[in-house]
CSV table of C-alpha atoms and ligand atoms in Angstrom, one decimal:
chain,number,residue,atom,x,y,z
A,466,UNK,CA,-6.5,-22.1,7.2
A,467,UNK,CA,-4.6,-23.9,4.2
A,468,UNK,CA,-2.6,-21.9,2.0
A,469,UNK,CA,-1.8,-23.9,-1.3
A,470,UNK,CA,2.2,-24.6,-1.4
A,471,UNK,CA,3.0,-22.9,-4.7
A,472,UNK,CA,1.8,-19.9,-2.2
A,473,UNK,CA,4.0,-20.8,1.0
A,474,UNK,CA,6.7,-21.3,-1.4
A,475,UNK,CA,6.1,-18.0,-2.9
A,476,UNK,CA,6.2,-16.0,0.5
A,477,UNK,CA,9.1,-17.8,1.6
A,478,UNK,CA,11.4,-16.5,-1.7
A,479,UNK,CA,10.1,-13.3,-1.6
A,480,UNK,CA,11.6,-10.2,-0.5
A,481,UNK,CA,9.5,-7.7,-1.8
A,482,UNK,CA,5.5,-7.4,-1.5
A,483,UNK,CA,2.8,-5.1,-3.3
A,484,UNK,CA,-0.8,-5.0,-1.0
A,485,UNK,CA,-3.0,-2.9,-3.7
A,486,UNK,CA,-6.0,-2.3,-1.7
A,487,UNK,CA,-9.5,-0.8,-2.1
A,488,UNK,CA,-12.9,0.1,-0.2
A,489,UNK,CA,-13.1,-3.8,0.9
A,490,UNK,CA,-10.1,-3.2,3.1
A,491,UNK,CA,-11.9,-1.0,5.5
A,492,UNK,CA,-15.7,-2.7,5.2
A,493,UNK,CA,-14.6,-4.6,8.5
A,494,UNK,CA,-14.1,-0.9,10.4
A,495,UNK,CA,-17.5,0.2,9.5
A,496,UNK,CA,-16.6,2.1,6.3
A,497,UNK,CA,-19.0,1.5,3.5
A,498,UNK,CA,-17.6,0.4,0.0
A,499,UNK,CA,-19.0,1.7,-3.3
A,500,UNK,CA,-20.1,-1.1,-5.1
A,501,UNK,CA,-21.8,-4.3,-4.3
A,502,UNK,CA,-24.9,-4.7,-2.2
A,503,UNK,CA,-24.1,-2.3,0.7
A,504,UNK,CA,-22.2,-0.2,-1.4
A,505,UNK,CA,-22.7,3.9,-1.1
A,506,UNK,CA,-23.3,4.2,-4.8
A,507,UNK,CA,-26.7,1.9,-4.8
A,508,UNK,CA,-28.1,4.6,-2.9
A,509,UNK,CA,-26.2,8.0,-4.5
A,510,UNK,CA,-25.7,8.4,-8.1
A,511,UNK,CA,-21.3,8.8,-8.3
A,512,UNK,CA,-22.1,11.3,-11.3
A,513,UNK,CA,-23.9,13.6,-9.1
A,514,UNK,CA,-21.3,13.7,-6.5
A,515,UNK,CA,-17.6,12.4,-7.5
A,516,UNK,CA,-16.9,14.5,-10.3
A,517,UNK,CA,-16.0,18.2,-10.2
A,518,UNK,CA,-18.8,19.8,-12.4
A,519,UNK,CA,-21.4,18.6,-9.6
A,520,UNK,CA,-18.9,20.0,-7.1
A,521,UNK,CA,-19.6,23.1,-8.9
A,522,UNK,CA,-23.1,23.0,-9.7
A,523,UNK,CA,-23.7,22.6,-5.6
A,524,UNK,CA,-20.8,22.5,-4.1
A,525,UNK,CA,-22.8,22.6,-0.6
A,526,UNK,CA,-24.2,19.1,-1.0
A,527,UNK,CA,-21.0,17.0,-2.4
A,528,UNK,CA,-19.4,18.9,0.7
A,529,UNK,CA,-22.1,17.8,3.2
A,530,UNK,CA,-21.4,14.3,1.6
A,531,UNK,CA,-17.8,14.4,2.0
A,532,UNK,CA,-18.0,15.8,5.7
A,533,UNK,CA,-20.7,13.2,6.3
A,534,UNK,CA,-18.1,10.6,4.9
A,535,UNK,CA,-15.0,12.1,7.0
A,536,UNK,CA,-17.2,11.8,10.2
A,537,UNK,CA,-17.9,8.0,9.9
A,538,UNK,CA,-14.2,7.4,9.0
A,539,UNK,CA,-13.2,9.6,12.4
A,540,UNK,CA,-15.2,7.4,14.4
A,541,UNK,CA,-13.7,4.5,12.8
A,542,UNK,CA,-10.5,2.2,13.6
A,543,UNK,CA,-8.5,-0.1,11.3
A,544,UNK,CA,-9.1,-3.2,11.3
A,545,UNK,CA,-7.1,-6.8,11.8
A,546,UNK,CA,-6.3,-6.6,7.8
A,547,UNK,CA,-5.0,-3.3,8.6
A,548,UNK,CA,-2.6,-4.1,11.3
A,549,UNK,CA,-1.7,-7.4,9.0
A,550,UNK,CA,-0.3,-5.3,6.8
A,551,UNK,CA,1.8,-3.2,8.8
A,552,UNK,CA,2.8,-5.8,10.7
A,553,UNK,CA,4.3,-7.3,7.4
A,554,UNK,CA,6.9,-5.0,7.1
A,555,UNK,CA,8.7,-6.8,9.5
A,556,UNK,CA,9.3,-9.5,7.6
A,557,UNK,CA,9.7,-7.8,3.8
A,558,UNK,CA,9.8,-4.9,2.2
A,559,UNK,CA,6.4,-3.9,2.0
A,560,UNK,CA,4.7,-1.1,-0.1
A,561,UNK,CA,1.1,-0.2,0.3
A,562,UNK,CA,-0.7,1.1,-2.7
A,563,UNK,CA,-4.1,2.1,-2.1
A,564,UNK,CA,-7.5,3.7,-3.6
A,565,UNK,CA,-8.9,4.6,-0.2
A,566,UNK,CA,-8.4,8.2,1.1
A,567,UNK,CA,-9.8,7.0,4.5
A,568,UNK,CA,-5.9,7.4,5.9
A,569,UNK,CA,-6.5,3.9,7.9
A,570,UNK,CA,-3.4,2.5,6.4
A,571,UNK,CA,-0.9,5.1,8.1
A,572,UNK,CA,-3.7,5.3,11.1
A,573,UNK,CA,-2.7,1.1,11.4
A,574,UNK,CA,1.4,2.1,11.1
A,575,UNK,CA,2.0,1.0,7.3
A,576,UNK,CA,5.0,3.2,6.0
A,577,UNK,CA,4.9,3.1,2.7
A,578,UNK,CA,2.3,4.2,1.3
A,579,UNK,CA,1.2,5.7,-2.2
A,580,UNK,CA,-2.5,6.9,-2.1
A,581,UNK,CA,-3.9,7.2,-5.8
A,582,UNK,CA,-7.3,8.8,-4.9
A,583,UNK,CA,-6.0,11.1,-2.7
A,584,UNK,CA,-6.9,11.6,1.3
A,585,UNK,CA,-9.7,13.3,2.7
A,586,UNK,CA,-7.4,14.4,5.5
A,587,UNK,CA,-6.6,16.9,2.7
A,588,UNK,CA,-9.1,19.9,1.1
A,589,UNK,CA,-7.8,22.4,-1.1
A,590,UNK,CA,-8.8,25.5,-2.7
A,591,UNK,CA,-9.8,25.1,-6.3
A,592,UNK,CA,-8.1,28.7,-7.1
A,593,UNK,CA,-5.3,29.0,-5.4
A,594,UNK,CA,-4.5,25.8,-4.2
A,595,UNK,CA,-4.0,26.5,0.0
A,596,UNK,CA,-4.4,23.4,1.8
A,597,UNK,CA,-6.9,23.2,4.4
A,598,UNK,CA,-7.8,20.7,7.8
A,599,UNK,CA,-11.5,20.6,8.3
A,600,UNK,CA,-12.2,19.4,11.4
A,601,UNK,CA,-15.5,17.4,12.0
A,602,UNK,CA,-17.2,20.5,13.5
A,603,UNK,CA,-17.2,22.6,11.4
A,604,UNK,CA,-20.2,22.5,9.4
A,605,UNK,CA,-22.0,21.2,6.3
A,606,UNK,CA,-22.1,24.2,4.2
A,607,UNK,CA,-18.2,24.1,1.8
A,608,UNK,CA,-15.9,26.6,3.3
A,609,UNK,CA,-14.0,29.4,1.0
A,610,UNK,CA,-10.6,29.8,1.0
A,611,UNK,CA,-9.4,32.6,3.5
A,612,UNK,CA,-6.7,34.2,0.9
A,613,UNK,CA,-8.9,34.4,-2.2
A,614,UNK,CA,-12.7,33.4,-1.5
A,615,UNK,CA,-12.2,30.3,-3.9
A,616,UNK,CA,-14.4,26.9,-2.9
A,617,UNK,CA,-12.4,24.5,-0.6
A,618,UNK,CA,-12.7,20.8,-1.9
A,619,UNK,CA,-11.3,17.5,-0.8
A,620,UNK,CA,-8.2,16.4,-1.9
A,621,UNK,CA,-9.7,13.9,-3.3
A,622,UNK,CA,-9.2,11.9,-7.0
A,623,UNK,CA,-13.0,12.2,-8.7
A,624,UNK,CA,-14.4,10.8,-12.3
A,625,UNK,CA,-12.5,12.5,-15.3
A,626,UNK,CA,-9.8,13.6,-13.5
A,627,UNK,CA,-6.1,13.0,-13.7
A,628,UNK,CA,-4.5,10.6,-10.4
A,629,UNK,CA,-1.6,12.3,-8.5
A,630,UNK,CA,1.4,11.3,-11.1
A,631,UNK,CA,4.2,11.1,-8.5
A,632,UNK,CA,1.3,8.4,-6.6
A,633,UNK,CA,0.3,6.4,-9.4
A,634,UNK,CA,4.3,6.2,-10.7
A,635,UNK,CA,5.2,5.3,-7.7
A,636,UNK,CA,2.5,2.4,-6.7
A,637,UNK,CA,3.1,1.2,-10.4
A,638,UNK,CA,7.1,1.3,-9.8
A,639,UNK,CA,6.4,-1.0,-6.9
A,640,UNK,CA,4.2,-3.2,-8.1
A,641,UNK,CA,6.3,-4.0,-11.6
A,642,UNK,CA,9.1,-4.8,-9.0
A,643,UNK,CA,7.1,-6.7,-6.3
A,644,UNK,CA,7.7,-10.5,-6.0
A,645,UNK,CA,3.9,-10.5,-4.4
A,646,UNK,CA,1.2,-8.5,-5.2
A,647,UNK,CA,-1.7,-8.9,-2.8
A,648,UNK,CA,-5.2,-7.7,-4.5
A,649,UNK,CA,-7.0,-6.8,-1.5
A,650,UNK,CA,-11.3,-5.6,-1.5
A,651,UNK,CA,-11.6,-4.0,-4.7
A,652,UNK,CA,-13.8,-4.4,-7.6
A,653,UNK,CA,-11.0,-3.3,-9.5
A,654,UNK,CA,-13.2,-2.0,-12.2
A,655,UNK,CA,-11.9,1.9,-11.9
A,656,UNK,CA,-8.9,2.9,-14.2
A,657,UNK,CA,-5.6,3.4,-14.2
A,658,UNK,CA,-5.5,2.3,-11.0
A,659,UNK,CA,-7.0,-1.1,-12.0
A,660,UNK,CA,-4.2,-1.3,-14.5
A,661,UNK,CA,-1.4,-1.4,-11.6
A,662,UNK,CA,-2.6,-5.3,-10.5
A,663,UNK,CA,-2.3,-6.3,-14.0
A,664,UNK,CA,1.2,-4.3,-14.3
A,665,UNK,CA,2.8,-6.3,-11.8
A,666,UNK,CA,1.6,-9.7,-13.5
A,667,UNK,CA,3.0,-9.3,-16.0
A,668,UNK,CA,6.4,-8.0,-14.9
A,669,UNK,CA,6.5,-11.4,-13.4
A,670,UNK,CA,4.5,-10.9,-9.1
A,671,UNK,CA,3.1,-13.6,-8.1
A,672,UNK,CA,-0.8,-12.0,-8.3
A,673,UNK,CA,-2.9,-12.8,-4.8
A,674,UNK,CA,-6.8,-11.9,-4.5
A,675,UNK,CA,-8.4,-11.5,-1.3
A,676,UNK,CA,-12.0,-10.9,-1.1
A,677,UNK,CA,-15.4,-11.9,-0.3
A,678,UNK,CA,-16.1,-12.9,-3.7
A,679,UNK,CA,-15.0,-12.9,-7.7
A,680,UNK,CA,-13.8,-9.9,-9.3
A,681,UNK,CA,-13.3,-8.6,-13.1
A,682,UNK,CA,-9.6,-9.4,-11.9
A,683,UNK,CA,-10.1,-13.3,-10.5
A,684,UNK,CA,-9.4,-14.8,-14.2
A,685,UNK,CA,-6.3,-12.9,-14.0
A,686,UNK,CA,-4.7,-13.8,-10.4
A,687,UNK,CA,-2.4,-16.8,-9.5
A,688,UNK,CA,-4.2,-17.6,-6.7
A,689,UNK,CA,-7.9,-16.5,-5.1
A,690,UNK,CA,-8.7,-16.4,-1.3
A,691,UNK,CA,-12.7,-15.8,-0.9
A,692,UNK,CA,-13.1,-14.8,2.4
A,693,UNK,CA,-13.0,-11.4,4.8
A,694,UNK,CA,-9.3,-9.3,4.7
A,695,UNK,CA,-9.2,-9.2,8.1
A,696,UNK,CA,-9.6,-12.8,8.3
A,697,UNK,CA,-7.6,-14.0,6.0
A,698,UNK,CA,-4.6,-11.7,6.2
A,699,UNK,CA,-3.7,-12.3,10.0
A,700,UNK,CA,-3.8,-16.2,9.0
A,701,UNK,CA,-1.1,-15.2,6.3
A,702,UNK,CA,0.7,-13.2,9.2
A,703,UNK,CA,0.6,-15.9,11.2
A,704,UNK,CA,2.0,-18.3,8.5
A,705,UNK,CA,5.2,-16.4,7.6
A,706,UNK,CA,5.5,-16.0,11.4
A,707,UNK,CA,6.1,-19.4,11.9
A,708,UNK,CA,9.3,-18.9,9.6
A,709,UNK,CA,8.0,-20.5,7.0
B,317,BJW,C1,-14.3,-7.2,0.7
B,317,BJW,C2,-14.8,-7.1,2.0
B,317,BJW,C3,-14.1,-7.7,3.0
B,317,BJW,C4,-16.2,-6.1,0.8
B,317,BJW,N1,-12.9,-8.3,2.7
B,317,BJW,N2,-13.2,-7.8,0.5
B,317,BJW,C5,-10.3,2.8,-18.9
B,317,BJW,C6,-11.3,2.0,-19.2
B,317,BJW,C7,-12.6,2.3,-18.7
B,317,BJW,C8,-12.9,3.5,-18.1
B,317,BJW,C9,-11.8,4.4,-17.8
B,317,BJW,C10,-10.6,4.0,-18.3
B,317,BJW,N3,-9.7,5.0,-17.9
B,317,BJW,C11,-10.5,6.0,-17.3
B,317,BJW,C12,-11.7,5.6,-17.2
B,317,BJW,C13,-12.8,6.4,-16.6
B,317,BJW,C14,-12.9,6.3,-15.1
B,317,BJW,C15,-13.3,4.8,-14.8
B,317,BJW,O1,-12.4,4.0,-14.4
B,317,BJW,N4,-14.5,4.5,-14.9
B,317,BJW,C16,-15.0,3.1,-14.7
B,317,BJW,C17,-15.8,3.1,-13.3
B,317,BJW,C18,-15.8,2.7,-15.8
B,317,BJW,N5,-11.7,6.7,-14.4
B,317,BJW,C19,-11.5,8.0,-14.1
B,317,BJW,O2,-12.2,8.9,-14.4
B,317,BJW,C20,-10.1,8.3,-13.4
B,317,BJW,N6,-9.4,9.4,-14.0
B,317,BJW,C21,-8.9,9.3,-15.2
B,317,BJW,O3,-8.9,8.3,-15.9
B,317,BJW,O4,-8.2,10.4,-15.6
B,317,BJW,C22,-7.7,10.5,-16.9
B,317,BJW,C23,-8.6,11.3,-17.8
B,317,BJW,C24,-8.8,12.6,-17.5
B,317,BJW,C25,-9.7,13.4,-18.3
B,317,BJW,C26,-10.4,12.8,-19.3
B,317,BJW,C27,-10.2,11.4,-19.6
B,317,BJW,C28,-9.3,10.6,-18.8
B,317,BJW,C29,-10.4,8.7,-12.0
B,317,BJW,C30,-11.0,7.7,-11.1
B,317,BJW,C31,-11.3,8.3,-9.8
B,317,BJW,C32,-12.1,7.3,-8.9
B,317,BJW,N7,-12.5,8.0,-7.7
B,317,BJW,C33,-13.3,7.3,-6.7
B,317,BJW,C34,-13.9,8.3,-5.7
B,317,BJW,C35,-12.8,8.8,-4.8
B,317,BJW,C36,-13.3,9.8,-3.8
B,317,BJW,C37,-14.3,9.3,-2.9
B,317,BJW,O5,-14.1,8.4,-2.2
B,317,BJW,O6,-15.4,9.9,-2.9
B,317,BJW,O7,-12.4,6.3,-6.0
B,317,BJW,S1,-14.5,6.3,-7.4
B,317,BJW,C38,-14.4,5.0,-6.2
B,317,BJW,O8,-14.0,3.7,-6.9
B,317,BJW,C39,-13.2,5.4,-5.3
B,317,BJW,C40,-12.5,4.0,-5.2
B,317,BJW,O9,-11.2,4.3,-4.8
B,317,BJW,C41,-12.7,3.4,-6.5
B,317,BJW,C42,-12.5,1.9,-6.5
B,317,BJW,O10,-13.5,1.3,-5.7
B,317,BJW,P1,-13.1,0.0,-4.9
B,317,BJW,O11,-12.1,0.4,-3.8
B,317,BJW,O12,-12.7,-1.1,-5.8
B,317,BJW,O13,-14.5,-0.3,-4.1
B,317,BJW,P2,-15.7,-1.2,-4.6
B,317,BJW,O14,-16.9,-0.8,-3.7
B,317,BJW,O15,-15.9,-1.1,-6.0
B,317,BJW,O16,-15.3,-2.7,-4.3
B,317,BJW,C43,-15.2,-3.1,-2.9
B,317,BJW,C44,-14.7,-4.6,-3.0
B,317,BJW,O17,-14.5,-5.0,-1.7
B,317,BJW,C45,-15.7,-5.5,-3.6
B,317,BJW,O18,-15.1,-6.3,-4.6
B,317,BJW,C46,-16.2,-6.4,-2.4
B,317,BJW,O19,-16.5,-7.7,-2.8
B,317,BJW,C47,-15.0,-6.4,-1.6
B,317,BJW,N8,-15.2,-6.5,-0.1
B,317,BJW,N9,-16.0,-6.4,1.9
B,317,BJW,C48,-12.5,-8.4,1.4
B,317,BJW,N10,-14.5,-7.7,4.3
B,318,ZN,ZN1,-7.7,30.4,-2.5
């Protein structure tokens, strides 16, 4: 694969690097993305199941969705962009800032990481707050909390609701100060994390889209590579492994 030059240049002067990522990432491990023409949400209706009044209307069906969800990501791996991106770290210093909540960053060894829709590796009880695991067996029907009888949810980021702070400073922090900001598999339509991308442009990062096709953010980016993440990344790998 060619990479233009103003690009090679780019990686070779930079020291620090941004890889915002969404649902695209993890298409390649089997994990279906929201939008688009295989996307979850042509077949469900988001406002009937990722927002926390439907939670509460029936809180057994968004749970059977969400355990449905967390047993096709447990029988899932990352993929080649995944391991890319770890394996970038030895090279720069490399922050991960993601909207999945699939965990397959850490899962691939990436260190750095600031999740801004949370991680369904997390449920919590919407009274008192105790953390919970759920593990894949343990039924459709939404568990209560064992201290207070509250309704266990995911720790997960839904419509109308505010984004971890500490998160969405810190993946915003990172990206005003990145050199390189990769924009990798998301529609980037869904704000403020949308906002972080166009943060880091214009603090100066050299802005970098990878995906399959044009986004609301394409007009925006220095450069565009159309074309599968975990394609595409390893070929970048590759490139600053030859010592640029
Ligand atoms: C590939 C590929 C391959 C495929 N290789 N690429 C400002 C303006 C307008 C609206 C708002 C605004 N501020 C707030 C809003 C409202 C709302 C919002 O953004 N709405 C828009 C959709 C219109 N935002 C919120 O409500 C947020 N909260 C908030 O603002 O709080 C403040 C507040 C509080 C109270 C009152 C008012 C304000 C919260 C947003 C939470 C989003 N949550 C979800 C669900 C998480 C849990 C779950 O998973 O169930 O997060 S929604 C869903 O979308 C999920 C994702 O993280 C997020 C982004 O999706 P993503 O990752 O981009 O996926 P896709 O499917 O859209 O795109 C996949 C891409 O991959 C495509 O481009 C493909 O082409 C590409 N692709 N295969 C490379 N192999
Ligand atoms: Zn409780």
């Amino acid at each position: 694969m060619d990479f233009k030059q103003e690009f090679i240049k780019k990686l070779r002067e930079s020291k620090k690097i941004v890889f915002f990522t969404g649902a695209g990432i993890s298409a390649e491990s089997g994990i279906p993305t929201f939008r688009g023409k295989d996307g979850i949400w042509n077949k469900m209706n988001p406002e009937e199941l990722a927002n926390f009044d439907s939670f509460l209307r029936n809180p057994n069906l968004v749970w059977e969705w969400y355990q449905h969800r967390r047993n096709i990501i447990h029988n899932c791996q990352p993929n080649a962009g995944h391991f890319a991106i770890a394996k970038f770290e030895k090279y720069f210093d490399v922050t991960v800032v993601t909207q999945n909540i699939d965990n397959l960053h850490k899962r691939a060894g990436s260190t750095k990481i600031f999740e801004l829709h949370g991680n369904i590796e997390r449920n919590f009880c919407i009274e008192c707050h105790t953390f919970y695991s759920i593990k894949d067996e343990d039924g459709n029907n939404v568990p209560t909390c064992k201290k207070c009888g509250g309704l266990v949810r995911p720790d997960v980021v839904w419509f109308g609701e505010m984004l971890p702070q500490d998160q969405f400073t810190g993946g915003e922090t990172a990206a005003e100060w990145s050199d390189i900001c990769f924009v990798v598999g998301t529609s980037a339509v869904v704000y403020p994390a949308a906002y972080i991308p166009m943060g880091a442009k214009r603090a100066g990062a050299y802005l970098v889209e990878i995906n399959i096709e044009p986004t609301e953010l394409s007009g925006y980016a220095d450069y565009s590579l159309f074309g599968k993440s975990g394609e595409i990344l390893p070929k970048i790998l590759e490139e600053v492994g030859k010592g640029l």
